[in-house]
PDB file of C-alpha atoms in Angstrom:
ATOM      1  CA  UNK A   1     -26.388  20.574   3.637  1.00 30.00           C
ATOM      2  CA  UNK A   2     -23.548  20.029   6.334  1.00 34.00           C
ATOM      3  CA  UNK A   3     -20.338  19.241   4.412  1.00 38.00           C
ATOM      4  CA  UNK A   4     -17.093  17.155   6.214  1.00 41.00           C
ATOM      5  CA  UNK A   5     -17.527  14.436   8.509  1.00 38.00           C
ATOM      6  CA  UNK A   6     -19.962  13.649  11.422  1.00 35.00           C
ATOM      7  CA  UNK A   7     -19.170  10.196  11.854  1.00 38.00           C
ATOM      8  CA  UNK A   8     -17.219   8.537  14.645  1.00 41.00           C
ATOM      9  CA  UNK A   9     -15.341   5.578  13.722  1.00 44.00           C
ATOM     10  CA  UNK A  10     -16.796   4.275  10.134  1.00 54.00           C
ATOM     11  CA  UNK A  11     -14.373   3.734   7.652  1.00 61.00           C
ATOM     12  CA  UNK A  12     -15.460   5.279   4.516  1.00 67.00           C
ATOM     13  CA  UNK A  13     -17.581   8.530   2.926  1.00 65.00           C
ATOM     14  CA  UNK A  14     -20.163  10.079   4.920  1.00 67.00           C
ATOM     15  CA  UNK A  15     -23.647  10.620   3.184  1.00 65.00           C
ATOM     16  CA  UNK A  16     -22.376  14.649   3.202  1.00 81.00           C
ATOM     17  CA  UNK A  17     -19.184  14.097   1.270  1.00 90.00           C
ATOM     18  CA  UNK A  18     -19.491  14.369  -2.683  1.00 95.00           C
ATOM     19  CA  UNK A  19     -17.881  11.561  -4.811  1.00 97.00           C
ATOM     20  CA  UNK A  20     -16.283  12.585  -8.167  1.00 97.00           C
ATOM     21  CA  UNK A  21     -17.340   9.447 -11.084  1.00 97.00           C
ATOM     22  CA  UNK A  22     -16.508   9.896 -14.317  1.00 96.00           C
ATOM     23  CA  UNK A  23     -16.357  13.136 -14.717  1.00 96.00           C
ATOM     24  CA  UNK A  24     -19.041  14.360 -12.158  1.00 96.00           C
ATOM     25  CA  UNK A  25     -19.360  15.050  -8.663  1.00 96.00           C
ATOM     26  CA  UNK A  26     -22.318  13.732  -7.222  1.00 96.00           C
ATOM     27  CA  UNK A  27     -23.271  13.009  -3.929  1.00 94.00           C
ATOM     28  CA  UNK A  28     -21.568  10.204  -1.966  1.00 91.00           C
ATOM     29  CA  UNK A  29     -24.752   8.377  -1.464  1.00 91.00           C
ATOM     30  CA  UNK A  30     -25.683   8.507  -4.828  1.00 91.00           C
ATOM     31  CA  UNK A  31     -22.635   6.915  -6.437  1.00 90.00           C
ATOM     32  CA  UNK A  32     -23.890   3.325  -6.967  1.00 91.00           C
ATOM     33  CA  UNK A  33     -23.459   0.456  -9.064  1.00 91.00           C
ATOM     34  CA  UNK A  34     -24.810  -1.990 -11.404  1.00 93.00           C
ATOM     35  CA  UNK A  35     -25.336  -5.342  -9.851  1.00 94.00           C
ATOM     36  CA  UNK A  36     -23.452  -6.953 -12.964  1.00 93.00           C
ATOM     37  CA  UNK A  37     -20.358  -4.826 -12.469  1.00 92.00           C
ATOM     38  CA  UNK A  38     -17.251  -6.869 -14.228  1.00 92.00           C
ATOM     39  CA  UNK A  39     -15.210  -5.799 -11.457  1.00 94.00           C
ATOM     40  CA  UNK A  40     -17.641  -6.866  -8.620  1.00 92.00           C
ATOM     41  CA  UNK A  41     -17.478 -10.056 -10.365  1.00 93.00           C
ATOM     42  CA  UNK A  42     -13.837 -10.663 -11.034  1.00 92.00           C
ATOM     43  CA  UNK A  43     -11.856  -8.715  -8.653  1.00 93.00           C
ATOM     44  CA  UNK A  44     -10.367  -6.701 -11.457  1.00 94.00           C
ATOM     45  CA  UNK A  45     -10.360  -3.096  -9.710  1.00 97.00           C
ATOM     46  CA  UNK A  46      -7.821  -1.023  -9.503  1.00 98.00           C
ATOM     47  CA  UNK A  47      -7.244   1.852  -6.613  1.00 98.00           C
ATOM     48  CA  UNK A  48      -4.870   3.848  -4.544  1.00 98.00           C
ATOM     49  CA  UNK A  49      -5.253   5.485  -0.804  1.00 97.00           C
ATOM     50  CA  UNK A  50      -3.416   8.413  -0.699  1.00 98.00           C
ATOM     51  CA  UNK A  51      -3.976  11.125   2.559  1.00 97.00           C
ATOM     52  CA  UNK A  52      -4.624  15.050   2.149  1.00 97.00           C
ATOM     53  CA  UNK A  53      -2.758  16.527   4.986  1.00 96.00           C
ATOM     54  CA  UNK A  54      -4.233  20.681   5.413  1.00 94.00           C
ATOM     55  CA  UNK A  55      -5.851  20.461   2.044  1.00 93.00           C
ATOM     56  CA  UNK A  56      -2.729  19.035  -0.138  1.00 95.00           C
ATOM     57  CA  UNK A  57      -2.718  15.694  -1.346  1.00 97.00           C
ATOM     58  CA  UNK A  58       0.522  13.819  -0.459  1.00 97.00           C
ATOM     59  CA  UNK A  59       2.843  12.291  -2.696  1.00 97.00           C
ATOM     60  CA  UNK A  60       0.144  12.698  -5.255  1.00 97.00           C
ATOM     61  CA  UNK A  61       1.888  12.278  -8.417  1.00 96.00           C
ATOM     62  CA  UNK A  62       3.332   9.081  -7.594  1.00 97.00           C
ATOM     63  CA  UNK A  63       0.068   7.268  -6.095  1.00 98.00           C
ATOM     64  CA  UNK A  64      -1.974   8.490  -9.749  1.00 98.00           C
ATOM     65  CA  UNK A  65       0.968   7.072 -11.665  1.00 97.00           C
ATOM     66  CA  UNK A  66       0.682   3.489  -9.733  1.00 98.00           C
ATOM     67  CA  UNK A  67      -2.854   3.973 -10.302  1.00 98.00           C
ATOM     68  CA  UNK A  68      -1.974   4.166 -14.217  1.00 98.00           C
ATOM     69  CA  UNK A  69       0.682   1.336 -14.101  1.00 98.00           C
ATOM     70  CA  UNK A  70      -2.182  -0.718 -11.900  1.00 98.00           C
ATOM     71  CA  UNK A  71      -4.480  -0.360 -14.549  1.00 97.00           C
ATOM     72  CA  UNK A  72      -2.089  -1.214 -17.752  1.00 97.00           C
ATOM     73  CA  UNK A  73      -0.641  -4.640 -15.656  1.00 97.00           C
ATOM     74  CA  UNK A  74      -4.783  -5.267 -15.754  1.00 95.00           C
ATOM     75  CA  UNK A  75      -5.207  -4.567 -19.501  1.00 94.00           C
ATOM     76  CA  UNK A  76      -6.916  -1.277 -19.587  1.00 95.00           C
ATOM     77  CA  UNK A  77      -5.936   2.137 -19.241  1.00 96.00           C
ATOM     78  CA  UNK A  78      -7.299   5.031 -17.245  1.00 97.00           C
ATOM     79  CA  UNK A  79      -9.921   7.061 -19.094  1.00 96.00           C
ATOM     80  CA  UNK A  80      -7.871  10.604 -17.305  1.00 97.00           C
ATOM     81  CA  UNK A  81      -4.864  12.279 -17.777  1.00 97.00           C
ATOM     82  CA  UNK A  82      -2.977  12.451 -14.025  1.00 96.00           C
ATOM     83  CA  UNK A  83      -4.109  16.158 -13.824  1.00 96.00           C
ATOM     84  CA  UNK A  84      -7.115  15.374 -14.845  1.00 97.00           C
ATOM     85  CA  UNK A  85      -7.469  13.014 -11.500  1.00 98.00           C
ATOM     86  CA  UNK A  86      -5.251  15.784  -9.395  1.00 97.00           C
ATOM     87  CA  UNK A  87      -8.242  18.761 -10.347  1.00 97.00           C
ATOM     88  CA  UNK A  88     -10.881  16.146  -9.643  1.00 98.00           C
ATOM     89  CA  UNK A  89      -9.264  15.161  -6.531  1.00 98.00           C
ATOM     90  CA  UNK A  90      -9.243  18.671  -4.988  1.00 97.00           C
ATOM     91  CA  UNK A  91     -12.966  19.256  -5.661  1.00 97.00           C
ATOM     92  CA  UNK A  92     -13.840  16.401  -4.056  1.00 97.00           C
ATOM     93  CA  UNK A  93     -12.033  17.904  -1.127  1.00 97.00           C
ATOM     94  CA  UNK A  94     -13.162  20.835  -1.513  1.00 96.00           C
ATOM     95  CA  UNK A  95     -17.037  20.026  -1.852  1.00 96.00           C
ATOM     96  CA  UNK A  96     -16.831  17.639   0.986  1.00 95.00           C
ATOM     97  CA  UNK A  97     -15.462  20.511   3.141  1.00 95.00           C
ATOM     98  CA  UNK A  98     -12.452  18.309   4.359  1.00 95.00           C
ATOM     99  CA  UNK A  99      -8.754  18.922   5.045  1.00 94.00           C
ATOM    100  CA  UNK A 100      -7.198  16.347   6.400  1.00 95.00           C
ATOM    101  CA  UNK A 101      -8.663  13.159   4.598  1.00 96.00           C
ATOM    102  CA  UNK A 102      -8.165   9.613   3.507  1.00 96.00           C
ATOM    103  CA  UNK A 103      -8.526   9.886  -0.260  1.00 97.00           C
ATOM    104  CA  UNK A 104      -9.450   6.656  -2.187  1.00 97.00           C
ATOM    105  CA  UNK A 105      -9.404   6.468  -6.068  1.00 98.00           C
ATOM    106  CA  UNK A 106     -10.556   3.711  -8.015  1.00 98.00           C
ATOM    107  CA  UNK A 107     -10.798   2.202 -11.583  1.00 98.00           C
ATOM    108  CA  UNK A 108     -12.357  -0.954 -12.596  1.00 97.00           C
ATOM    109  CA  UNK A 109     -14.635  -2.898 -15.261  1.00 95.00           C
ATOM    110  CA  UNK A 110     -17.967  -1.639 -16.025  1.00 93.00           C
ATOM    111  CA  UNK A 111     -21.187  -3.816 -16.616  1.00 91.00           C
ATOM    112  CA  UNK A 112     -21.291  -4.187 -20.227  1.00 90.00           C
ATOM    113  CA  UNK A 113     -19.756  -8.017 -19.731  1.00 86.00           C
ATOM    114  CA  UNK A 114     -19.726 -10.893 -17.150  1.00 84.00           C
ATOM    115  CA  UNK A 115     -17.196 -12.813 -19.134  1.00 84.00           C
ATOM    116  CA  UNK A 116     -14.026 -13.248 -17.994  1.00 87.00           C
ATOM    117  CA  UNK A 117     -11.994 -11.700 -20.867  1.00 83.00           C
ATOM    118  CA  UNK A 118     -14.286  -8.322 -20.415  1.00 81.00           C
ATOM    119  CA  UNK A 119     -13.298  -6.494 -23.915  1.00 78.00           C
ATOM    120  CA  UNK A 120     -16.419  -4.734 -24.133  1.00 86.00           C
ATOM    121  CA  UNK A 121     -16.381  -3.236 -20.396  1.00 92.00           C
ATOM    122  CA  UNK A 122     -16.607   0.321 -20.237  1.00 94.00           C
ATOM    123  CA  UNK A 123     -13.586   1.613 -17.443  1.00 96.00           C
ATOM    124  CA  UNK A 124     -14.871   4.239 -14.788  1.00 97.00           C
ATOM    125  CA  UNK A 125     -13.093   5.900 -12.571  1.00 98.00           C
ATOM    126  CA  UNK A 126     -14.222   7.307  -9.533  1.00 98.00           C
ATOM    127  CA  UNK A 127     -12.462   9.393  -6.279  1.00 98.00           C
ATOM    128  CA  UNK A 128     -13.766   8.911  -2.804  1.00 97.00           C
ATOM    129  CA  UNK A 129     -12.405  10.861   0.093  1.00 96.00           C
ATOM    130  CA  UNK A 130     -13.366  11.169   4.397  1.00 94.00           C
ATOM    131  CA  UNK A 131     -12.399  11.730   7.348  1.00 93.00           C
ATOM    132  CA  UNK A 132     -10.108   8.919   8.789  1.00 90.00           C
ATOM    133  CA  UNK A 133      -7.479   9.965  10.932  1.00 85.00           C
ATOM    134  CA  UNK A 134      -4.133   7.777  11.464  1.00 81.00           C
ATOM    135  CA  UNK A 135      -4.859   6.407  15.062  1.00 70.00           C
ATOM    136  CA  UNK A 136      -8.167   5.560  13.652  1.00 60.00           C
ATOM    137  CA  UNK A 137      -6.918   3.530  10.783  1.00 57.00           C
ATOM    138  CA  UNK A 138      -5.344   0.013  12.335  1.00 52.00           C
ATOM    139  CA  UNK A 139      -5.003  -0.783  16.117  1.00 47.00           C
ATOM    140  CA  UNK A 140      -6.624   0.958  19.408  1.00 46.00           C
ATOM    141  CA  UNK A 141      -5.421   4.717  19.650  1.00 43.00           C
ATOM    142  CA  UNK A 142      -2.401   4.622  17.858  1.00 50.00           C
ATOM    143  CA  UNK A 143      -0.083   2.477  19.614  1.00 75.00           C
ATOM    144  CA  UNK A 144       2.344  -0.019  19.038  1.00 92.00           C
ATOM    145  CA  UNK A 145       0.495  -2.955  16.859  1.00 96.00           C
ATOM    146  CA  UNK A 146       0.379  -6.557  18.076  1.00 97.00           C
ATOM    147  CA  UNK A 147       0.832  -8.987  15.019  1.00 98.00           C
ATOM    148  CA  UNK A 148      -0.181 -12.966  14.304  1.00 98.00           C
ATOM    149  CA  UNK A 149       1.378 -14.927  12.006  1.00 98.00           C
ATOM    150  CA  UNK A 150      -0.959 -15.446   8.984  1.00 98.00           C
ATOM    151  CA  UNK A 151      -2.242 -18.999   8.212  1.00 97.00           C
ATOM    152  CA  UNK A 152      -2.566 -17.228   4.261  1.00 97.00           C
ATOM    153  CA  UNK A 153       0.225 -16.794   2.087  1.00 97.00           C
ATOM    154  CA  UNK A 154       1.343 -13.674  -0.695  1.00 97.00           C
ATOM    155  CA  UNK A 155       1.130 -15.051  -3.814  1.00 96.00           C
ATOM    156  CA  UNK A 156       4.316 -15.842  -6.088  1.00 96.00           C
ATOM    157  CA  UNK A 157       4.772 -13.235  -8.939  1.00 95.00           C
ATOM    158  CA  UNK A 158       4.582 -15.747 -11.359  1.00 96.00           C
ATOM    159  CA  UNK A 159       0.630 -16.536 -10.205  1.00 96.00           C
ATOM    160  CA  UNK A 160      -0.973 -13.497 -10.100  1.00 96.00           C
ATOM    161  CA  UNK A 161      -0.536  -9.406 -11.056  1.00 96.00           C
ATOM    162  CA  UNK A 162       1.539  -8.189  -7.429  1.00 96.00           C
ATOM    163  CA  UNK A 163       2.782  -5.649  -8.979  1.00 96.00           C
ATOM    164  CA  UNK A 164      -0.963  -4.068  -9.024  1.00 97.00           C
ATOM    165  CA  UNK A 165      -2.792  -2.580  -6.240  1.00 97.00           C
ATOM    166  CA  UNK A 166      -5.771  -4.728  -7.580  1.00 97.00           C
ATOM    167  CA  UNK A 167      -8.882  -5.580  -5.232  1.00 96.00           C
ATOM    168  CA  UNK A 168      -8.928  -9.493  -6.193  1.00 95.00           C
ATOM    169  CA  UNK A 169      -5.181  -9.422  -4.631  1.00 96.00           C
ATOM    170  CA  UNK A 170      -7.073  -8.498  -0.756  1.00 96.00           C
ATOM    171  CA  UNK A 171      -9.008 -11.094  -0.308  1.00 96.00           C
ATOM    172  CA  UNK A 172      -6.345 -12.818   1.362  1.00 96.00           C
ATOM    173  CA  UNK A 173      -5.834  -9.821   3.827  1.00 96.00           C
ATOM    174  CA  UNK A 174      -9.528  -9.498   4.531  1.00 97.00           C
ATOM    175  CA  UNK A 175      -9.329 -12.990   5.899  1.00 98.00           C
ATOM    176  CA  UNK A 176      -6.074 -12.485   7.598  1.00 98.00           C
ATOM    177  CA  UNK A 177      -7.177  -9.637   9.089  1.00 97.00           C
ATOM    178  CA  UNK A 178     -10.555 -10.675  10.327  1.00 98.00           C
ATOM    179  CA  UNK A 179      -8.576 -13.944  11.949  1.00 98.00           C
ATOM    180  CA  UNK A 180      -6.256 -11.606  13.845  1.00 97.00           C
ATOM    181  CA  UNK A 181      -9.046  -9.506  15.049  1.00 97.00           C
ATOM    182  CA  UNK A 182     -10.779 -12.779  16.321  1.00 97.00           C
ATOM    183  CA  UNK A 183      -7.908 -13.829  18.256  1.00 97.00           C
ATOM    184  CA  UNK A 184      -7.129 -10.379  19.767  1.00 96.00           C
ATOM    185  CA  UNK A 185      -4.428  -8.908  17.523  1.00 97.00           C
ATOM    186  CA  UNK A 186      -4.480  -5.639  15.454  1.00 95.00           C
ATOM    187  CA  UNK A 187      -3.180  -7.529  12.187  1.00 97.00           C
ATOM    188  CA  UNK A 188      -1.722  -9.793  10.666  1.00 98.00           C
ATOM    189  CA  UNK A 189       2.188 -11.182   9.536  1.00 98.00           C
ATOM    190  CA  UNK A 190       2.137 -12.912   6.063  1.00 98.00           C
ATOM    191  CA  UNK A 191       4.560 -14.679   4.194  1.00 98.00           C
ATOM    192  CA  UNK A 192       5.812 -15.238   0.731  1.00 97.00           C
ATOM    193  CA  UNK A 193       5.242 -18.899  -0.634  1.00 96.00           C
ATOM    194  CA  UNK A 194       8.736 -19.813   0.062  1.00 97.00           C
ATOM    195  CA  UNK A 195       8.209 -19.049   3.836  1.00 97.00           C
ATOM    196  CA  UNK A 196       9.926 -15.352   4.647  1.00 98.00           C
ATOM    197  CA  UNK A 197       8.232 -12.459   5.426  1.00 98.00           C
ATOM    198  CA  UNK A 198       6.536 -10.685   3.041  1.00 98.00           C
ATOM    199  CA  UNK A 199       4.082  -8.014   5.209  1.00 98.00           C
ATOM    200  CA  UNK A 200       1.137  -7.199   7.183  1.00 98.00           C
ATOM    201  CA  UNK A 201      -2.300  -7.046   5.138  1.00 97.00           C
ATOM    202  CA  UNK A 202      -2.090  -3.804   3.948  1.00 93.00           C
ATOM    203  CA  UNK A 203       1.498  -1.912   5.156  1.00 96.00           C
ATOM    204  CA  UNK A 204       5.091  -2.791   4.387  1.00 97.00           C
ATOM    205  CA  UNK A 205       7.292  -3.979   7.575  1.00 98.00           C
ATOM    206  CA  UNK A 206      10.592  -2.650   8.262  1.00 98.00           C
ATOM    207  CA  UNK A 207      13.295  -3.809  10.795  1.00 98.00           C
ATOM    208  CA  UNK A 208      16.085  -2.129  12.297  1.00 98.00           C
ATOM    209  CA  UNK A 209      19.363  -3.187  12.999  1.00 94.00           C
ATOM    210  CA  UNK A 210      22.297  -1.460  13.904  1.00 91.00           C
ATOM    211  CA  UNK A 211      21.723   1.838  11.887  1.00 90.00           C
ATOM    212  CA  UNK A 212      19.920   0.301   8.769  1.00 96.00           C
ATOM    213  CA  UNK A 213      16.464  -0.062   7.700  1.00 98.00           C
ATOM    214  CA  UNK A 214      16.031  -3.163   6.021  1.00 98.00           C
ATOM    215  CA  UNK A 215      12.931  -4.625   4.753  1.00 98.00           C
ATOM    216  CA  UNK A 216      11.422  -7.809   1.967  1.00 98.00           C
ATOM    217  CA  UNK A 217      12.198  -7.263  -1.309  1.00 97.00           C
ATOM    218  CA  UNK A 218       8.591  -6.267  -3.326  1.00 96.00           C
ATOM    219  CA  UNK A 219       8.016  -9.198  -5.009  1.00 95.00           C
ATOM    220  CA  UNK A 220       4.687 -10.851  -4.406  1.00 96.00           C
ATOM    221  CA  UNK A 221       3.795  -7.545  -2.729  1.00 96.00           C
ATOM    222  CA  UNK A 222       2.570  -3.862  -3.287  1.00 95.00           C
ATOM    223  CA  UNK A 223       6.030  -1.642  -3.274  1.00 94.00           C
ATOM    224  CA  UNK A 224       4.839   1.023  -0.937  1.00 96.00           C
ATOM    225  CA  UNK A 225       5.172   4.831  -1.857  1.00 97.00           C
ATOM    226  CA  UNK A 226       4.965   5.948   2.053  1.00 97.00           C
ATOM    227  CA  UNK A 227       8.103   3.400   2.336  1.00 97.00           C
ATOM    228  CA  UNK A 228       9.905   4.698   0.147  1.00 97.00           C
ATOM    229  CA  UNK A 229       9.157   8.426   1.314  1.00 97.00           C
ATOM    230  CA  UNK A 230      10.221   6.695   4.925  1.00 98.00           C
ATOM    231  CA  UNK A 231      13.573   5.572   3.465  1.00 98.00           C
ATOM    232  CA  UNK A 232      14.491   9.101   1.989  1.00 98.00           C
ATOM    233  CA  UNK A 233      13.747  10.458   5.283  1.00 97.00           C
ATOM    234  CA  UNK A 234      16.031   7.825   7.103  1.00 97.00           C
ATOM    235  CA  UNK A 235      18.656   8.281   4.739  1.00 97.00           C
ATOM    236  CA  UNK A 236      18.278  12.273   5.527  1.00 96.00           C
ATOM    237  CA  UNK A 237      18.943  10.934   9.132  1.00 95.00           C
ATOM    238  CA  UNK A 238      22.087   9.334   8.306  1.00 95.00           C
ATOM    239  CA  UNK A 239      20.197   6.213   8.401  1.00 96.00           C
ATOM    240  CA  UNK A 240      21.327   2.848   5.643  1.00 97.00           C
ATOM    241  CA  UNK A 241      18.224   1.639   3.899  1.00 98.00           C
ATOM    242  CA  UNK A 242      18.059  -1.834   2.044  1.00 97.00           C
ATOM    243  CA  UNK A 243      15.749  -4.575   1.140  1.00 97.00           C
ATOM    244  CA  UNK A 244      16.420  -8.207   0.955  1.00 97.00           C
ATOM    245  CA  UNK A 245      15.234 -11.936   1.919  1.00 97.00           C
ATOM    246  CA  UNK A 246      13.648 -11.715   5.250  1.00 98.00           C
ATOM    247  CA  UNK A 247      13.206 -14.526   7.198  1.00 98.00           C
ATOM    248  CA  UNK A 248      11.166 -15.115  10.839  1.00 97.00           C
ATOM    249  CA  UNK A 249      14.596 -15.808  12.316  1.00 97.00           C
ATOM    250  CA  UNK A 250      15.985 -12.409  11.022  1.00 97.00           C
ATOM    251  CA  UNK A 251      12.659 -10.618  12.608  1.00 97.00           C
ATOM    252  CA  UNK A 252      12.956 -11.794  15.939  1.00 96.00           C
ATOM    253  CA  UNK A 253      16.715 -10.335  16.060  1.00 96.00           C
ATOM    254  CA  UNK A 254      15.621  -7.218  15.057  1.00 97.00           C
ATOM    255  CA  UNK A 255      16.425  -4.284  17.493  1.00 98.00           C
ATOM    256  CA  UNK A 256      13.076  -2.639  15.893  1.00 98.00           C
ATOM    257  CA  UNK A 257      10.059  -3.243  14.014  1.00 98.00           C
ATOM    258  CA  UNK A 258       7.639  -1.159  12.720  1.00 98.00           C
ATOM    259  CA  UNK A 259       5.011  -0.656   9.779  1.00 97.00           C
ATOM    260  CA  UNK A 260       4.226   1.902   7.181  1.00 97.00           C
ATOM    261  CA  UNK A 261       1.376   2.656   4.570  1.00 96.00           C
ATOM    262  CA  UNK A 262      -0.474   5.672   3.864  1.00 95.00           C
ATOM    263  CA  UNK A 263      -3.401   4.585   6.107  1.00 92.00           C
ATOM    264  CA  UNK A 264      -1.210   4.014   9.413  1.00 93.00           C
ATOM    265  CA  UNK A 265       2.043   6.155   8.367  1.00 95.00           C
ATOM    266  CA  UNK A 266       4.732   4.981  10.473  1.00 96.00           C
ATOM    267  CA  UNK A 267       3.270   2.476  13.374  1.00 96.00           C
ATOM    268  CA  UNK A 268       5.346   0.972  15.312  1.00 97.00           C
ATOM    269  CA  UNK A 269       5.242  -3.061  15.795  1.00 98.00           C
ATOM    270  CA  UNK A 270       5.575  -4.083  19.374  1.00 97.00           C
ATOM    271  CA  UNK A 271       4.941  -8.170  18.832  1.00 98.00           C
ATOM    272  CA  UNK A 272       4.307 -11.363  16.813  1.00 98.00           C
ATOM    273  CA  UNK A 273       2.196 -14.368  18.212  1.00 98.00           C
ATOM    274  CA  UNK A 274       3.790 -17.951  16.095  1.00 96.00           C
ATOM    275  CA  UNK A 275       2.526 -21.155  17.085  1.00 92.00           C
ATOM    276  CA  UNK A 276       2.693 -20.976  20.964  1.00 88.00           C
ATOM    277  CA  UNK A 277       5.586 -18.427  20.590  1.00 95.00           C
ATOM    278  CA  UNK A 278       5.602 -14.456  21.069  1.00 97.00           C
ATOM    279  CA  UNK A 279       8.402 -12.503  19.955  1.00 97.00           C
ATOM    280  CA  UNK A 280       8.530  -8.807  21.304  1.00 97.00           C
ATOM    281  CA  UNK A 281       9.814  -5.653  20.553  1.00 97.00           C
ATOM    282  CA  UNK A 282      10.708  -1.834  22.166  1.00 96.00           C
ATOM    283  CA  UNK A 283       9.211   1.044  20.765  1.00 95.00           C
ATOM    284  CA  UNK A 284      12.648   2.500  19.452  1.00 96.00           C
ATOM    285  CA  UNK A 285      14.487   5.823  18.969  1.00 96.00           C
ATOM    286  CA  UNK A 286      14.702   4.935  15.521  1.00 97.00           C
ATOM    287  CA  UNK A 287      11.387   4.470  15.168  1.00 96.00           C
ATOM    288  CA  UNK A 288      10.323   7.097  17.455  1.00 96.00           C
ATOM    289  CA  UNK A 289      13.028   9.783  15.088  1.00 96.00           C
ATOM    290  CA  UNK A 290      11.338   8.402  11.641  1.00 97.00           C
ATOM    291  CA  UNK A 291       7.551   9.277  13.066  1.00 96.00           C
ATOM    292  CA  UNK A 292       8.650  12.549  13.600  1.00 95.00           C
ATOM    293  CA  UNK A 293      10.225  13.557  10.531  1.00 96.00           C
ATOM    294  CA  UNK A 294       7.437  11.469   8.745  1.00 96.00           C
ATOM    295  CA  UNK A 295       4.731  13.932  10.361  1.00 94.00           C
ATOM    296  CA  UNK A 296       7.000  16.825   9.899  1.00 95.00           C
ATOM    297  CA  UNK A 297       7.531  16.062   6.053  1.00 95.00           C
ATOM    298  CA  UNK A 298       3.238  15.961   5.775  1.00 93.00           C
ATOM    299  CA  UNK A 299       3.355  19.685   7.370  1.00 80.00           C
ATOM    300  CA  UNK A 300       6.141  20.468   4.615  1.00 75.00           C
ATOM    301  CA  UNK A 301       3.832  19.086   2.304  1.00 63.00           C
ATOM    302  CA  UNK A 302       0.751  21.441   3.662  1.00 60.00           C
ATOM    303  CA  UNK A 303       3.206  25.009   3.700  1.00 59.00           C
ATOM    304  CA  UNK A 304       4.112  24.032  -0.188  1.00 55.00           C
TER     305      UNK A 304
END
């Protein structure tokens, strides 16, 4: 068997890569489910994406520790201890022969239920991982992103779990997402339910103003690790970092826009179609500084 990936541009494991479930690793394309799955039903997975950069996962610790918290704001808890998930982590890597990978884990409701409440569900837990490098992972060959304002909304805190990296909480995106591609753009801007920006589909958005990093307050969102990483490294720049209300208005006077998430990194945003109106943006030094050190930090990562 041929391990790592032979694939061009799919998004997911190749049917060489191993998959570790519950406890086992098993080959990729063997790791299927029952058609009664709670989860399939009710959106009530739970899952990280986290990037191996030379063989070492980044920022591990803190992506299986969401993971956990994902899983508790749900109802359940994770059958494995954090090292457990670390150790199973790097033998999937390892048996799928791959270095620099895209690592998904995820949790969710077994099959013993359909109803809603689920108390009987068995929780599995399963680690996927593949080849999917950044320029790959949103936009044509890594450049700067062209955005569309989202007809879809981010959901108040009050009306659903945001605080979760839960799969019922992207169905939203998906659509977003596959309206932007339809009209030409690489994703999509959304907005909290009181009308200021929130972020793209699946990355936080930052702006830059005179010195200082400023970006929406997490609310109805996902608080992003790689954001936070980005803000330490800003601050190591001399950078000011801060999150507030962000409004449409405050975008378009931004000196500097740009995106980050563990799938993209740092990617820089370059415009925003609105309602017959485009606002644009330069590919910054700011921006330009914060993908370096962002890329130099992953190397620091792969020497430790």
């Amino acid at each position: 068997m041929q391990h790592g990936s032979t694939s061009g541009n799919s998004v997911g494991p190749d049917t060489d890569t191993y998959v570790w479930r519950d406890g086992s690793l098993i080959p990729s394309i063997e790791a299927s489910l029952h058609v009664l799955t709670h989860s399939l039903h009710m959106g009530g997975a739970v899952f990280e994406g986290i990037r191996a950069y030379d063989g070492r996962v980044f920022l591990a610790e803190e992506h299986f520790r969401r993971l956990d918290r994902s899983a508790r704001i749900l109802g359940y808890a994770l059958p494995w201890t954090m090292q457990d998930l670390l150790t199973a982590t790097e033998a999937v890597l390892w048996a799928s022969g791959l270095r620099d990978a895209y690592i998904r884990p995820l949790a969710w409701r077994g099959s013993e239920s359909v109803s809603v409440a689920a108390q009987r569900c068995r929780i599995h837990t399963a680690i996927a991982a593949w080849d999917w490098p950044v320029d790959r992972a949103l936009g044509e060959g890594g450049g700067g992103l062209r955005l569309v304002l989202s007809d879809w909304r981010r959901p108040a805190p009050d009306t659903a779990p945001t605080a979760s990296k839960c799969s019922g909480l992207y169905m939203t995106g998906t659509l977003s997402r596959a309206a932007a591609a339809r009209s030409g753009h690489d994703d999509a801007l959304m907005l909290d339910s009181h009308g200021n920006v929130a972020e793209t589909t699946v990355t936080n958005i930052v702006l830059v103003r005179e010195g200082t990093l400023v970006s929406p307050v997490p609310t109805c969102f996902l608080d992003s690790l790689t954001k936070r990483h980005v803000f330490a490294l800003a601050m190591r720049e001399g950078l000011t970092v801060s999150e507030s209300t962000i409004t449409l208005e405050d975008l378009d006077r931004a000196e500097e826009v740009f995106v980050t998430g563990t799938s993209v990194e740092i990617r820089p945003v370059i415009s925003l179609d609105r309602q017959g109106q485009r606002s644009e943006w330069p590919v910054g030094p700011v921006t330009k500084t914060l993908i370096a050190a962002f890329r130099a930090s992953t190397r620091e990562c792969a020497s430790t």
